[in-house]
C-alpha cells in the first residue's frame, strides 16, 4: 500500500545522507560540508527508483557545494 511504499522510500534517504556525510568526513571536511553533501546525496536518491545511484549525473565536490551557495 501507499504508506508502506513511502516508508520504504524514505528509508533510503538516511542511508544516502550518512553515505555522503561519512565520505566527506573521511576526507577531513568540515561538519558543515559533510552535512551539505549528505543532503545532496539524499535529494538525489529520493528521485530514483529504489536505492540506485544515477548513472547520468556526475558532479565534482565543488559543483555540489555550489548548489548550497
Short mmCIF file of C-alpha atoms in Angstrom, two decimals:
data_model
loop_
_atom_site.label_atom_id
_atom_site.label_comp_id
_atom_site.label_asym_id
_atom_site.label_seq_id
_atom_site.Cartn_x
_atom_site.Cartn_y
_atom_site.Cartn_z
CA UNK A 1 0.00 0.00 0.00
CA UNK A 2 0.96 3.65 -0.36
CA UNK A 3 2.08 4.14 3.26
CA UNK A 4 4.49 1.20 3.08
CA UNK A 5 5.85 2.43 -0.24
CA UNK A 6 6.53 5.91 1.15
CA UNK A 7 8.08 4.49 4.33
CA UNK A 8 10.29 2.17 2.26
CA UNK A 9 11.34 5.04 0.02
CA UNK A 10 12.32 7.28 2.92
CA UNK A 11 14.47 4.56 4.48
CA UNK A 12 16.99 5.08 1.69
CA UNK A 13 17.27 8.78 2.44
CA UNK A 14 19.04 8.12 5.73
CA UNK A 15 21.46 5.71 4.08
CA UNK A 16 22.24 8.20 1.34
CA UNK A 17 22.68 11.05 3.80
CA UNK A 18 25.02 9.02 6.00
CA UNK A 19 27.00 7.84 2.98
CA UNK A 20 27.53 11.39 1.72
CA UNK A 21 28.28 12.68 5.21
CA UNK A 22 30.80 9.95 6.08
CA UNK A 23 32.54 10.13 2.71
CA UNK A 24 33.34 13.77 3.34
CA UNK A 25 34.18 13.22 6.99
CA UNK A 26 36.74 10.58 5.95
CA UNK A 27 38.30 13.20 3.67
CA UNK A 28 38.65 15.58 6.61
CA UNK A 29 35.96 18.05 5.52
CA UNK A 30 34.11 20.28 7.97
CA UNK A 31 30.88 19.10 9.57
CA UNK A 32 29.04 21.81 7.61
CA UNK A 33 30.39 20.46 4.33
CA UNK A 34 29.65 16.88 5.40
CA UNK A 35 26.02 17.82 6.06
CA UNK A 36 25.76 19.60 2.69
CA UNK A 37 26.95 16.54 0.79
CA UNK A 38 24.71 14.28 2.87
CA UNK A 39 21.70 16.43 1.98
CA UNK A 40 22.70 16.44 -1.68
CA UNK A 41 23.02 12.63 -1.71
CA UNK A 42 19.59 12.22 -0.10
CA UNK A 43 17.96 14.58 -2.59
CA UNK A 44 19.47 12.61 -5.47
CA UNK A 45 18.35 9.24 -4.11
CA UNK A 46 14.74 10.32 -3.50
CA UNK A 47 14.48 10.95 -7.25
CA UNK A 48 15.49 7.37 -8.10
CA UNK A 49 13.57 4.12 -8.19
CA UNK A 50 14.88 2.21 -5.19
CA UNK A 51 18.33 2.86 -3.77
CA UNK A 52 20.23 3.25 -7.00
CA UNK A 53 22.84 5.79 -7.97
CA UNK A 54 22.02 7.82 -11.04
CA UNK A 55 24.38 6.92 -13.87
CA UNK A 56 23.72 10.06 -15.88
CA UNK A 57 24.79 12.54 -13.20
CA UNK A 58 28.42 13.19 -12.46
CA UNK A 59 29.30 16.08 -10.16
CA UNK A 60 32.51 17.32 -8.67
CA UNK A 61 32.59 18.20 -4.99
CA UNK A 62 32.85 21.91 -5.84
CA UNK A 63 29.72 21.67 -8.03
CA UNK A 64 27.83 20.03 -5.16
CA UNK A 65 28.97 22.71 -2.73
CA UNK A 66 27.89 25.47 -5.13
CA UNK A 67 24.35 24.11 -5.07
CA UNK A 68 24.11 25.34 -1.48
CA UNK A 69 25.61 28.78 -2.05
#
